[in-house]
Amino acid sequence: MKVLLISPAFDGFARGIPLGLGYLGAILEENNFETRIIDIASQNISNFEFKQLLEDYKPNLIGITSTGANYLNAIEAISISKKILGKDVKMVLGGPHASFGAETILLNHLEIDFCVIGEGELTFLNLVKYLDKPIGDLSSIKGIAYLRNNKVVFTEPQIKIRNLDFLPYPTRHLYDYQDFPSTICENIVSSNSNTELMASRGCLYSCDFCSTKKHWGNYRKHSTPRVISELKDLISLGYSGFYFNDDIFTIDRNWVIDLCESIISIGIPITWSCGTRVDRIDLEMLTKMKTAGCKYIYFGVESGNNYIIQNQRKGTTLRQVELAYELMKEVGIYSACALVFGLPGETIETAKNTVDWVRDKIQPNELWISKACCYPGTGLANYYGITSIDYESKINNRSKNGLIYGSSGIYTPFFNKREPVSELWNYIKSELGNRELLFADEIDIYEND
């Protein structure tokens, strides 16, 4: 059984290393399955080159990951693969979009044989084993969905991996990682020797605009010795800049401090970055993090309006945000702020007030600007009554270049009118343009007809 794992394109911006496929590749290789990974976005692979790779490798099974943002690109890659390889190749779609839209996906795209629901390592391995040597009943494999007699069958949910140290290191030899420096924070942590790793997964929170907790489950982490071991391994490969691709890096304060002390004890100068919440930091922790080489922290601030924040069940206040950025300035760590415009309750006035507040009160070094989108599986989609069927229907009628990360999506009603959005975008550039704006030049305006 030859397995090909694919990370589809993000038109315009490559987010970084597909660590999830790296974990899948590692666990497949441990079980003696020949495996290859293709990262279409980072390698900037054209359709012609993709077809050549398929013809050369000739996999028996393809696993492809997808979020709501690059779903159309995933479907395109699957369609090309079926045309090149024929009907016998098995197609498996995983990732958040497959987890929350499996029934719609399978009924609308018959070229997809299976969807993996939720955390994928155990499920995908068991599915590959079954397809390689069919023994027993397919329905006994936990965590999958598939068609049987034109009806979608969902098997029993897969249990979450409690001890993440069970997982092998993500495979880094299946592709040339010198071609894959992290595009996140790369100018902050290192000039040309970056990579990513994951120390934890899951989340304790249930923000309405996010599906992380539903997809990954509750917070779990690697042990400190395991993280240090992986860091040493990466250092031996020549890396000195690291991005911890965790949802909330500082959930466990004691663990963070212990990890930082262990990093310091390595005695090798490294730089690193992470993302977290404004209410999960303090002066002692930040000081320890900086001493251990932390140069950059990304915070999901979302809005400068307390009502909007509380309505999204974020659980933070504007004062907590202000205090967090005061601490960042005191310690001297480069700060990034992520804003989401168009959440329920947003008006042109509240949006401009957010811009003013960011400019005057928190003053981050860097801004990530995005538009609220109703992805399946989020409370935001439920709020606006957007089902996976709606999402499937509407994105097929819109440009692939609509979403901020480069694909199509269904935005909130705030973006229905062109004039206020243009006014806001011009205001952002005039008031915050002296800071680094990420993804901002990718924003385009589409009506939600």
PDB file of C-alpha atoms in Angstrom, residues 120-409:
ATOM      1  CA  GLY A 120      -6.736  11.628  12.694  1.00  0.00           C
ATOM      2  CA  GLU A 121      -3.700   9.563  13.663  1.00  0.00           C
ATOM      3  CA  LEU A 122      -5.357   6.435  15.070  1.00  0.00           C
ATOM      4  CA  THR A 123      -8.326   6.569  12.712  1.00  0.00           C
ATOM      5  CA  PHE A 124      -6.301   7.021   9.535  1.00  0.00           C
ATOM      6  CA  LEU A 125      -3.833   4.284  10.487  1.00  0.00           C
ATOM      7  CA  ASN A 126      -6.647   1.815  11.171  1.00  0.00           C
ATOM      8  CA  LEU A 127      -8.351   2.733   7.897  1.00  0.00           C
ATOM      9  CA  VAL A 128      -5.142   2.265   5.896  1.00  0.00           C
ATOM     10  CA  LYS A 129      -4.574  -1.113   7.557  1.00  0.00           C
ATOM     11  CA  TYR A 130      -8.109  -2.190   6.676  1.00  0.00           C
ATOM     12  CA  LEU A 131      -7.849  -1.068   3.056  1.00  0.00           C
ATOM     13  CA  ASP A 132      -4.500  -2.800   2.725  1.00  0.00           C
ATOM     14  CA  LYS A 133      -5.817  -6.096   4.119  1.00  0.00           C
ATOM     15  CA  PRO A 134      -9.607  -6.046   4.608  1.00  0.00           C
ATOM     16  CA  ILE A 135     -10.286  -8.094   7.716  1.00  0.00           C
ATOM     17  CA  GLY A 136     -13.461  -7.689   9.723  1.00  0.00           C
ATOM     18  CA  ASP A 137     -16.092  -5.037   9.135  1.00  0.00           C
ATOM     19  CA  LEU A 138     -15.389  -1.519   7.899  1.00  0.00           C
ATOM     20  CA  SER A 139     -17.951  -0.183  10.362  1.00  0.00           C
ATOM     21  CA  SER A 140     -15.726  -1.290  13.249  1.00  0.00           C
ATOM     22  CA  ILE A 141     -13.171   1.419  12.402  1.00  0.00           C
ATOM     23  CA  LYS A 142     -13.826   4.333  14.731  1.00  0.00           C
ATOM     24  CA  GLY A 143     -13.975   7.913  13.539  1.00  0.00           C
ATOM     25  CA  ILE A 144     -14.869   7.611   9.858  1.00  0.00           C
ATOM     26  CA  ALA A 145     -17.806   8.398   7.582  1.00  0.00           C
ATOM     27  CA  TYR A 146     -18.553   6.780   4.215  1.00  0.00           C
ATOM     28  CA  LEU A 147     -21.356   6.021   1.793  1.00  0.00           C
ATOM     29  CA  ARG A 148     -23.247   2.739   1.917  1.00  0.00           C
ATOM     30  CA  ASN A 149     -26.287   2.259  -0.336  1.00  0.00           C
ATOM     31  CA  ASN A 150     -26.399   6.017  -0.993  1.00  0.00           C
ATOM     32  CA  LYS A 151     -26.593   6.805   2.704  1.00  0.00           C
ATOM     33  CA  VAL A 152     -23.812   8.243   4.868  1.00  0.00           C
ATOM     34  CA  VAL A 153     -22.620   5.939   7.631  1.00  0.00           C
ATOM     35  CA  PHE A 154     -20.904   7.419  10.690  1.00  0.00           C
ATOM     36  CA  THR A 155     -18.958   4.970  12.824  1.00  0.00           C
ATOM     37  CA  GLU A 156     -18.379   5.216  16.552  1.00  0.00           C
ATOM     38  CA  PRO A 157     -16.271   8.299  17.479  1.00  0.00           C
ATOM     39  CA  GLN A 158     -12.549   7.790  17.925  1.00  0.00           C
ATOM     40  CA  ILE A 159     -11.118   8.385  21.373  1.00  0.00           C
ATOM     41  CA  LYS A 160      -8.675  11.276  21.785  1.00  0.00           C
ATOM     42  CA  ILE A 161      -5.024  10.474  22.381  1.00  0.00           C
ATOM     43  CA  ARG A 162      -4.543  11.323  26.034  1.00  0.00           C
ATOM     44  CA  ASN A 163      -0.769  10.926  26.123  1.00  0.00           C
ATOM     45  CA  LEU A 164       0.639  12.882  23.184  1.00  0.00           C
ATOM     46  CA  ASP A 165       4.099  11.438  23.853  1.00  0.00           C
ATOM     47  CA  PHE A 166       2.689   8.277  22.276  1.00  0.00           C
ATOM     48  CA  LEU A 167       3.009   9.985  18.897  1.00  0.00           C
ATOM     49  CA  PRO A 168       6.302   9.809  16.992  1.00  0.00           C
ATOM     50  CA  TYR A 169       8.007  13.003  15.854  1.00  0.00           C
ATOM     51  CA  PRO A 170       6.397  14.400  12.696  1.00  0.00           C
ATOM     52  CA  THR A 171       8.281  13.087   9.672  1.00  0.00           C
ATOM     53  CA  ARG A 172      10.620  15.671   8.193  1.00  0.00           C
ATOM     54  CA  HIS A 173      12.408  13.478   5.667  1.00  0.00           C
ATOM     55  CA  LEU A 174       9.349  12.910   3.470  1.00  0.00           C
ATOM     56  CA  TYR A 175       9.912  16.339   1.980  1.00  0.00           C
ATOM     57  CA  ASP A 176      12.829  18.750   1.854  1.00  0.00           C
ATOM     58  CA  TYR A 177      12.221  20.961   4.850  1.00  0.00           C
ATOM     59  CA  GLN A 178      14.846  23.428   3.699  1.00  0.00           C
ATOM     60  CA  ASP A 179      12.151  24.508   1.257  1.00  0.00           C
ATOM     61  CA  PHE A 180       9.664  24.932   4.070  1.00  0.00           C
ATOM     62  CA  PRO A 181      10.734  27.634   6.496  1.00  0.00           C
ATOM     63  CA  SER A 182       7.809  28.692   8.607  1.00  0.00           C
ATOM     64  CA  THR A 183       6.084  31.640   6.995  1.00  0.00           C
ATOM     65  CA  ILE A 184       4.692  32.572  10.402  1.00  0.00           C
ATOM     66  CA  CYS A 185       6.932  34.993  12.278  1.00  0.00           C
ATOM     67  CA  GLU A 186       9.921  34.063  10.133  1.00  0.00           C
ATOM     68  CA  ASN A 187      11.432  37.542  10.238  1.00  0.00           C
ATOM     69  CA  ILE A 188      11.185  37.638  14.012  1.00  0.00           C
ATOM     70  CA  VAL A 189      12.503  34.302  15.209  1.00  0.00           C
ATOM     71  CA  SER A 190      15.196  33.663  12.619  1.00  0.00           C
ATOM     72  CA  SER A 191      16.360  34.821   9.211  1.00  0.00           C
ATOM     73  CA  ASN A 192      16.422  31.547   7.277  1.00  0.00           C
ATOM     74  CA  SER A 193      16.445  28.533   9.608  1.00  0.00           C
ATOM     75  CA  ASN A 194      12.915  28.269  10.944  1.00  0.00           C
ATOM     76  CA  THR A 195      10.641  25.338  11.488  1.00  0.00           C
ATOM     77  CA  GLU A 196       7.533  24.514  13.477  1.00  0.00           C
ATOM     78  CA  LEU A 197       6.656  22.044  16.198  1.00  0.00           C
ATOM     79  CA  MET A 198       3.665  21.347  18.380  1.00  0.00           C
ATOM     80  CA  ALA A 199       3.882  21.028  22.153  1.00  0.00           C
ATOM     81  CA  SER A 200       0.144  20.730  22.829  1.00  0.00           C
ATOM     82  CA  ARG A 201      -3.202  20.425  21.091  1.00  0.00           C
ATOM     83  CA  GLY A 202      -6.791  21.178  21.963  1.00  0.00           C
ATOM     84  CA  CYS A 203      -8.374  24.057  23.825  1.00  0.00           C
ATOM     85  CA  LEU A 204     -10.226  24.858  27.058  1.00  0.00           C
ATOM     86  CA  TYR A 205     -12.400  27.534  25.478  1.00  0.00           C
ATOM     87  CA  SER A 206     -15.419  27.587  23.151  1.00  0.00           C
ATOM     88  CA  CYS A 207     -15.254  30.838  21.183  1.00  0.00           C
ATOM     89  CA  ASP A 208     -18.146  31.027  18.735  1.00  0.00           C
ATOM     90  CA  PHE A 209     -16.007  31.901  15.712  1.00  0.00           C
ATOM     91  CA  CYS A 210     -13.684  28.906  16.202  1.00  0.00           C
ATOM     92  CA  SER A 211     -14.077  25.120  15.912  1.00  0.00           C
ATOM     93  CA  THR A 212     -10.797  24.088  17.557  1.00  0.00           C
ATOM     94  CA  LYS A 213     -12.275  22.595  20.714  1.00  0.00           C
ATOM     95  CA  LYS A 214     -14.942  20.684  18.788  1.00  0.00           C
ATOM     96  CA  HIS A 215     -12.343  19.273  16.417  1.00  0.00           C
ATOM     97  CA  TRP A 216      -9.368  18.616  18.714  1.00  0.00           C
ATOM     98  CA  GLY A 217     -11.081  18.258  22.065  1.00  0.00           C
ATOM     99  CA  ASN A 218      -9.741  19.418  25.390  1.00  0.00           C
ATOM    100  CA  TYR A 219      -6.210  20.583  26.045  1.00  0.00           C
ATOM    101  CA  ARG A 220      -3.425  17.982  26.128  1.00  0.00           C
ATOM    102  CA  LYS A 221       0.322  18.489  26.049  1.00  0.00           C
ATOM    103  CA  HIS A 222       3.612  16.728  25.449  1.00  0.00           C
ATOM    104  CA  SER A 223       5.856  16.231  28.450  1.00  0.00           C
ATOM    105  CA  THR A 224       8.727  18.670  28.886  1.00  0.00           C
ATOM    106  CA  PRO A 225      11.382  15.967  28.153  1.00  0.00           C
ATOM    107  CA  ARG A 226       9.587  15.072  24.918  1.00  0.00           C
ATOM    108  CA  VAL A 227       9.529  18.702  23.716  1.00  0.00           C
ATOM    109  CA  ILE A 228      13.187  19.179  24.632  1.00  0.00           C
ATOM    110  CA  SER A 229      14.103  15.978  22.809  1.00  0.00           C
ATOM    111  CA  GLU A 230      12.344  17.155  19.650  1.00  0.00           C
ATOM    112  CA  LEU A 231      13.997  20.582  19.910  1.00  0.00           C
ATOM    113  CA  LYS A 232      17.421  18.948  20.186  1.00  0.00           C
ATOM    114  CA  ASP A 233      16.644  16.809  17.162  1.00  0.00           C
ATOM    115  CA  LEU A 234      15.667  19.892  15.144  1.00  0.00           C
ATOM    116  CA  ILE A 235      18.725  21.817  16.322  1.00  0.00           C
ATOM    117  CA  SER A 236      20.878  18.938  15.062  1.00  0.00           C
ATOM    118  CA  LEU A 237      19.256  19.436  11.653  1.00  0.00           C
ATOM    119  CA  GLY A 238      20.424  23.050  11.610  1.00  0.00           C
ATOM    120  CA  TYR A 239      17.336  24.909  12.838  1.00  0.00           C
ATOM    121  CA  SER A 240      17.592  27.718  15.368  1.00  0.00           C
ATOM    122  CA  GLY A 241      14.202  29.447  15.020  1.00  0.00           C
ATOM    123  CA  PHE A 242      11.007  27.736  16.142  1.00  0.00           C
ATOM    124  CA  TYR A 243       7.302  28.448  16.048  1.00  0.00           C
ATOM    125  CA  PHE A 244       5.213  26.497  18.581  1.00  0.00           C
ATOM    126  CA  ASN A 245       2.090  25.848  16.525  1.00  0.00           C
ATOM    127  CA  ASP A 246      -0.131  25.333  19.572  1.00  0.00           C
ATOM    128  CA  ASP A 247      -3.606  26.803  19.891  1.00  0.00           C
ATOM    129  CA  ILE A 248      -2.842  28.322  23.305  1.00  0.00           C
ATOM    130  CA  PHE A 249       0.776  27.791  24.327  1.00  0.00           C
ATOM    131  CA  THR A 250       0.555  29.086  27.912  1.00  0.00           C
ATOM    132  CA  ILE A 251      -2.527  27.284  29.260  1.00  0.00           C
ATOM    133  CA  ASP A 252      -0.447  25.399  31.846  1.00  0.00           C
ATOM    134  CA  ARG A 253       1.684  28.028  33.578  1.00  0.00           C
ATOM    135  CA  ASN A 254       3.875  25.617  35.531  1.00  0.00           C
ATOM    136  CA  TRP A 255       4.566  23.554  32.414  1.00  0.00           C
ATOM    137  CA  VAL A 256       5.608  26.671  30.473  1.00  0.00           C
ATOM    138  CA  ILE A 257       8.024  27.752  33.175  1.00  0.00           C
ATOM    139  CA  ASP A 258       9.458  24.234  33.438  1.00  0.00           C
ATOM    140  CA  LEU A 259       9.882  24.053  29.661  1.00  0.00           C
ATOM    141  CA  CYS A 260      11.588  27.447  29.563  1.00  0.00           C
ATOM    142  CA  GLU A 261      13.996  26.412  32.307  1.00  0.00           C
ATOM    143  CA  SER A 262      14.790  23.257  30.349  1.00  0.00           C
ATOM    144  CA  ILE A 263      15.369  25.256  27.146  1.00  0.00           C
ATOM    145  CA  ILE A 264      17.743  27.531  29.029  1.00  0.00           C
ATOM    146  CA  SER A 265      19.610  24.509  30.344  1.00  0.00           C
ATOM    147  CA  ILE A 266      20.310  23.287  26.781  1.00  0.00           C
ATOM    148  CA  GLY A 267      22.826  26.098  26.508  1.00  0.00           C
ATOM    149  CA  ILE A 268      22.247  26.639  22.771  1.00  0.00           C
ATOM    150  CA  PRO A 269      20.929  30.047  21.695  1.00  0.00           C
ATOM    151  CA  ILE A 270      17.569  29.542  19.986  1.00  0.00           C
ATOM    152  CA  THR A 271      14.722  31.920  19.241  1.00  0.00           C
ATOM    153  CA  TRP A 272      11.070  31.006  19.211  1.00  0.00           C
ATOM    154  CA  SER A 273       7.517  32.301  19.031  1.00  0.00           C
ATOM    155  CA  CYS A 274       4.048  31.169  20.029  1.00  0.00           C
ATOM    156  CA  GLY A 275       0.420  32.201  20.294  1.00  0.00           C
ATOM    157  CA  THR A 276      -1.743  32.487  23.382  1.00  0.00           C
ATOM    158  CA  ARG A 277      -4.522  34.417  25.157  1.00  0.00           C
ATOM    159  CA  VAL A 278      -4.160  37.734  26.943  1.00  0.00           C
ATOM    160  CA  ASP A 279      -5.505  36.232  30.182  1.00  0.00           C
ATOM    161  CA  ARG A 280      -2.957  33.369  30.254  1.00  0.00           C
ATOM    162  CA  ILE A 281       0.256  35.364  30.821  1.00  0.00           C
ATOM    163  CA  ASP A 282       1.942  37.178  33.706  1.00  0.00           C
ATOM    164  CA  LEU A 283       5.189  39.072  34.283  1.00  0.00           C
ATOM    165  CA  GLU A 284       7.133  36.153  35.764  1.00  0.00           C
ATOM    166  CA  MET A 285       6.141  33.813  32.951  1.00  0.00           C
ATOM    167  CA  LEU A 286       6.941  36.333  30.209  1.00  0.00           C
ATOM    168  CA  THR A 287      10.309  37.120  31.773  1.00  0.00           C
ATOM    169  CA  LYS A 288      11.165  33.422  31.863  1.00  0.00           C
ATOM    170  CA  MET A 289       9.983  32.992  28.274  1.00  0.00           C
ATOM    171  CA  LYS A 290      12.150  35.852  27.052  1.00  0.00           C
ATOM    172  CA  THR A 291      15.194  34.457  28.850  1.00  0.00           C
ATOM    173  CA  ALA A 292      14.527  31.138  27.086  1.00  0.00           C
ATOM    174  CA  GLY A 293      14.567  32.846  23.687  1.00  0.00           C
ATOM    175  CA  CYS A 294      10.933  33.846  23.055  1.00  0.00           C
ATOM    176  CA  LYS A 295      10.907  36.795  20.648  1.00  0.00           C
ATOM    177  CA  TYR A 296       7.306  36.966  19.479  1.00  0.00           C
ATOM    178  CA  ILE A 297       3.839  36.261  20.897  1.00  0.00           C
ATOM    179  CA  TYR A 298       0.614  36.334  18.921  1.00  0.00           C
ATOM    180  CA  PHE A 299      -2.669  37.168  20.708  1.00  0.00           C
ATOM    181  CA  GLY A 300      -6.189  36.669  19.397  1.00  0.00           C
ATOM    182  CA  VAL A 301      -7.741  39.987  20.432  1.00  0.00           C
ATOM    183  CA  GLU A 302     -10.596  39.870  17.873  1.00  0.00           C
ATOM    184  CA  SER A 303     -12.357  43.167  18.702  1.00  0.00           C
ATOM    185  CA  GLY A 304     -12.132  46.380  20.690  1.00  0.00           C
ATOM    186  CA  ASN A 305     -15.758  46.139  21.776  1.00  0.00           C
ATOM    187  CA  ASN A 306     -16.566  44.353  25.033  1.00  0.00           C
ATOM    188  CA  TYR A 307     -20.093  43.427  23.930  1.00  0.00           C
ATOM    189  CA  ILE A 308     -18.839  41.781  20.738  1.00  0.00           C
ATOM    190  CA  ILE A 309     -16.135  39.881  22.649  1.00  0.00           C
ATOM    191  CA  GLN A 310     -18.538  38.601  25.298  1.00  0.00           C
ATOM    192  CA  ASN A 311     -21.149  37.714  22.671  1.00  0.00           C
ATOM    193  CA  GLN A 312     -18.560  35.420  21.061  1.00  0.00           C
ATOM    194  CA  ARG A 313     -17.892  33.709  24.420  1.00  0.00           C
ATOM    195  CA  LYS A 314     -14.256  34.755  24.235  1.00  0.00           C
ATOM    196  CA  GLY A 315     -14.103  35.310  27.989  1.00  0.00           C
ATOM    197  CA  THR A 316     -11.647  38.232  27.956  1.00  0.00           C
ATOM    198  CA  THR A 317     -12.060  41.972  28.527  1.00  0.00           C
ATOM    199  CA  LEU A 318     -10.495  44.999  26.898  1.00  0.00           C
ATOM    200  CA  ARG A 319      -8.702  45.816  30.135  1.00  0.00           C
ATOM    201  CA  GLN A 320      -7.094  42.368  30.148  1.00  0.00           C
ATOM    202  CA  VAL A 321      -5.897  43.021  26.606  1.00  0.00           C
ATOM    203  CA  GLU A 322      -4.422  46.380  27.575  1.00  0.00           C
ATOM    204  CA  LEU A 323      -2.628  44.889  30.583  1.00  0.00           C
ATOM    205  CA  ALA A 324      -1.207  42.067  28.459  1.00  0.00           C
ATOM    206  CA  TYR A 325       0.316  44.457  25.940  1.00  0.00           C
ATOM    207  CA  GLU A 326       1.697  46.604  28.754  1.00  0.00           C
ATOM    208  CA  LEU A 327       3.481  43.501  30.058  1.00  0.00           C
ATOM    209  CA  MET A 328       4.794  42.691  26.581  1.00  0.00           C
ATOM    210  CA  LYS A 329       6.306  46.167  26.286  1.00  0.00           C
ATOM    211  CA  GLU A 330       7.787  45.923  29.796  1.00  0.00           C
ATOM    212  CA  VAL A 331       9.448  42.585  29.077  1.00  0.00           C
ATOM    213  CA  GLY A 332      10.439  43.487  25.523  1.00  0.00           C
ATOM    214  CA  ILE A 333       8.812  40.718  23.481  1.00  0.00           C
ATOM    215  CA  TYR A 334       7.544  41.568  19.988  1.00  0.00           C
ATOM    216  CA  SER A 335       3.731  41.451  19.971  1.00  0.00           C
ATOM    217  CA  ALA A 336       1.140  40.609  17.340  1.00  0.00           C
ATOM    218  CA  CYS A 337      -2.586  41.307  17.513  1.00  0.00           C
ATOM    219  CA  ALA A 338      -5.240  39.422  15.528  1.00  0.00           C
ATOM    220  CA  LEU A 339      -8.476  41.252  14.777  1.00  0.00           C
ATOM    221  CA  VAL A 340     -11.646  39.765  13.314  1.00  0.00           C
ATOM    222  CA  PHE A 341     -13.979  42.332  11.789  1.00  0.00           C
ATOM    223  CA  GLY A 342     -17.645  41.651  11.136  1.00  0.00           C
ATOM    224  CA  LEU A 343     -18.599  39.578  14.174  1.00  0.00           C
ATOM    225  CA  PRO A 344     -22.251  39.843  15.318  1.00  0.00           C
ATOM    226  CA  GLY A 345     -23.001  43.343  16.578  1.00  0.00           C
ATOM    227  CA  GLU A 346     -20.329  44.945  14.387  1.00  0.00           C
ATOM    228  CA  THR A 347     -21.074  48.290  12.748  1.00  0.00           C
ATOM    229  CA  ILE A 348     -18.798  50.683  10.926  1.00  0.00           C
ATOM    230  CA  GLU A 349     -18.663  52.677  14.177  1.00  0.00           C
ATOM    231  CA  THR A 350     -17.651  49.740  16.394  1.00  0.00           C
ATOM    232  CA  ALA A 351     -15.070  48.655  13.813  1.00  0.00           C
ATOM    233  CA  LYS A 352     -13.527  52.134  13.669  1.00  0.00           C
ATOM    234  CA  ASN A 353     -13.555  52.270  17.464  1.00  0.00           C
ATOM    235  CA  THR A 354     -11.569  49.026  17.477  1.00  0.00           C
ATOM    236  CA  VAL A 355      -9.002  50.580  15.152  1.00  0.00           C
ATOM    237  CA  ASP A 356      -8.742  53.669  17.387  1.00  0.00           C
ATOM    238  CA  TRP A 357      -8.353  51.509  20.489  1.00  0.00           C
ATOM    239  CA  VAL A 358      -5.605  49.409  18.918  1.00  0.00           C
ATOM    240  CA  ARG A 359      -3.793  52.567  17.802  1.00  0.00           C
ATOM    241  CA  ASP A 360      -4.072  54.401  21.121  1.00  0.00           C
ATOM    242  CA  LYS A 361      -4.203  51.728  23.822  1.00  0.00           C
ATOM    243  CA  ILE A 362      -2.490  48.463  22.927  1.00  0.00           C
ATOM    244  CA  GLN A 363      -0.104  49.515  20.127  1.00  0.00           C
ATOM    245  CA  PRO A 364       1.070  46.085  18.944  1.00  0.00           C
ATOM    246  CA  ASN A 365       4.079  45.648  16.690  1.00  0.00           C
ATOM    247  CA  GLU A 366       2.102  43.633  14.165  1.00  0.00           C
ATOM    248  CA  LEU A 367      -1.522  43.185  13.121  1.00  0.00           C
ATOM    249  CA  TRP A 368      -3.315  40.234  11.594  1.00  0.00           C
ATOM    250  CA  ILE A 369      -6.535  41.378   9.919  1.00  0.00           C
ATOM    251  CA  SER A 370      -9.322  38.995   8.985  1.00  0.00           C
ATOM    252  CA  LYS A 371     -13.025  38.909   8.157  1.00  0.00           C
ATOM    253  CA  ALA A 372     -15.549  36.940  10.200  1.00  0.00           C
ATOM    254  CA  CYS A 373     -16.518  33.811   8.286  1.00  0.00           C
ATOM    255  CA  CYS A 374     -19.203  31.238   9.045  1.00  0.00           C
ATOM    256  CA  TYR A 375     -17.226  28.008   8.888  1.00  0.00           C
ATOM    257  CA  PRO A 376     -19.169  24.786   9.500  1.00  0.00           C
ATOM    258  CA  GLY A 377     -18.715  23.587  13.048  1.00  0.00           C
ATOM    259  CA  THR A 378     -18.564  27.059  14.582  1.00  0.00           C
ATOM    260  CA  GLY A 379     -21.104  28.776  16.780  1.00  0.00           C
ATOM    261  CA  LEU A 380     -20.949  31.662  14.325  1.00  0.00           C
ATOM    262  CA  ALA A 381     -22.313  29.446  11.556  1.00  0.00           C
ATOM    263  CA  ASN A 382     -25.078  28.258  13.881  1.00  0.00           C
ATOM    264  CA  TYR A 383     -25.903  31.860  14.816  1.00  0.00           C
ATOM    265  CA  TYR A 384     -26.535  32.759  11.179  1.00  0.00           C
ATOM    266  CA  GLY A 385     -28.141  29.413  10.358  1.00  0.00           C
ATOM    267  CA  ILE A 386     -25.369  28.391   7.950  1.00  0.00           C
ATOM    268  CA  THR A 387     -25.285  24.616   7.498  1.00  0.00           C
ATOM    269  CA  SER A 388     -22.639  22.583   5.703  1.00  0.00           C
ATOM    270  CA  ILE A 389     -25.112  22.334   2.796  1.00  0.00           C
ATOM    271  CA  ASP A 390     -25.323  26.141   2.633  1.00  0.00           C
ATOM    272  CA  TYR A 391     -21.551  26.418   2.754  1.00  0.00           C
ATOM    273  CA  GLU A 392     -21.088  23.873  -0.019  1.00  0.00           C
ATOM    274  CA  SER A 393     -23.651  25.594  -2.222  1.00  0.00           C
ATOM    275  CA  LYS A 394     -22.461  29.154  -1.768  1.00  0.00           C
ATOM    276  CA  ILE A 395     -18.723  28.689  -2.057  1.00  0.00           C
ATOM    277  CA  ASN A 396     -19.178  26.873  -5.355  1.00  0.00           C
ATOM    278  CA  ASN A 397     -20.737  30.061  -6.723  1.00  0.00           C
ATOM    279  CA  ARG A 398     -17.978  32.398  -5.628  1.00  0.00           C
ATOM    280  CA  SER A 399     -14.397  33.236  -6.447  1.00  0.00           C
ATOM    281  CA  LYS A 400     -11.591  31.088  -5.092  1.00  0.00           C
ATOM    282  CA  ASN A 401      -9.755  34.248  -4.089  1.00  0.00           C
ATOM    283  CA  GLY A 402     -12.308  35.603  -1.669  1.00  0.00           C
ATOM    284  CA  LEU A 403     -11.135  34.533   1.761  1.00  0.00           C
ATOM    285  CA  ILE A 404      -8.284  36.244   3.498  1.00  0.00           C
ATOM    286  CA  TYR A 405      -6.170  33.084   3.468  1.00  0.00           C
ATOM    287  CA  GLY A 406      -6.915  32.652  -0.181  1.00  0.00           C
ATOM    288  CA  SER A 407     -10.094  30.684  -0.730  1.00  0.00           C
ATOM    289  CA  SER A 408     -13.831  31.205  -0.555  1.00  0.00           C
ATOM    290  CA  GLY A 409     -16.133  31.359   2.402  1.00  0.00           C
TER     291      GLY A 409
END
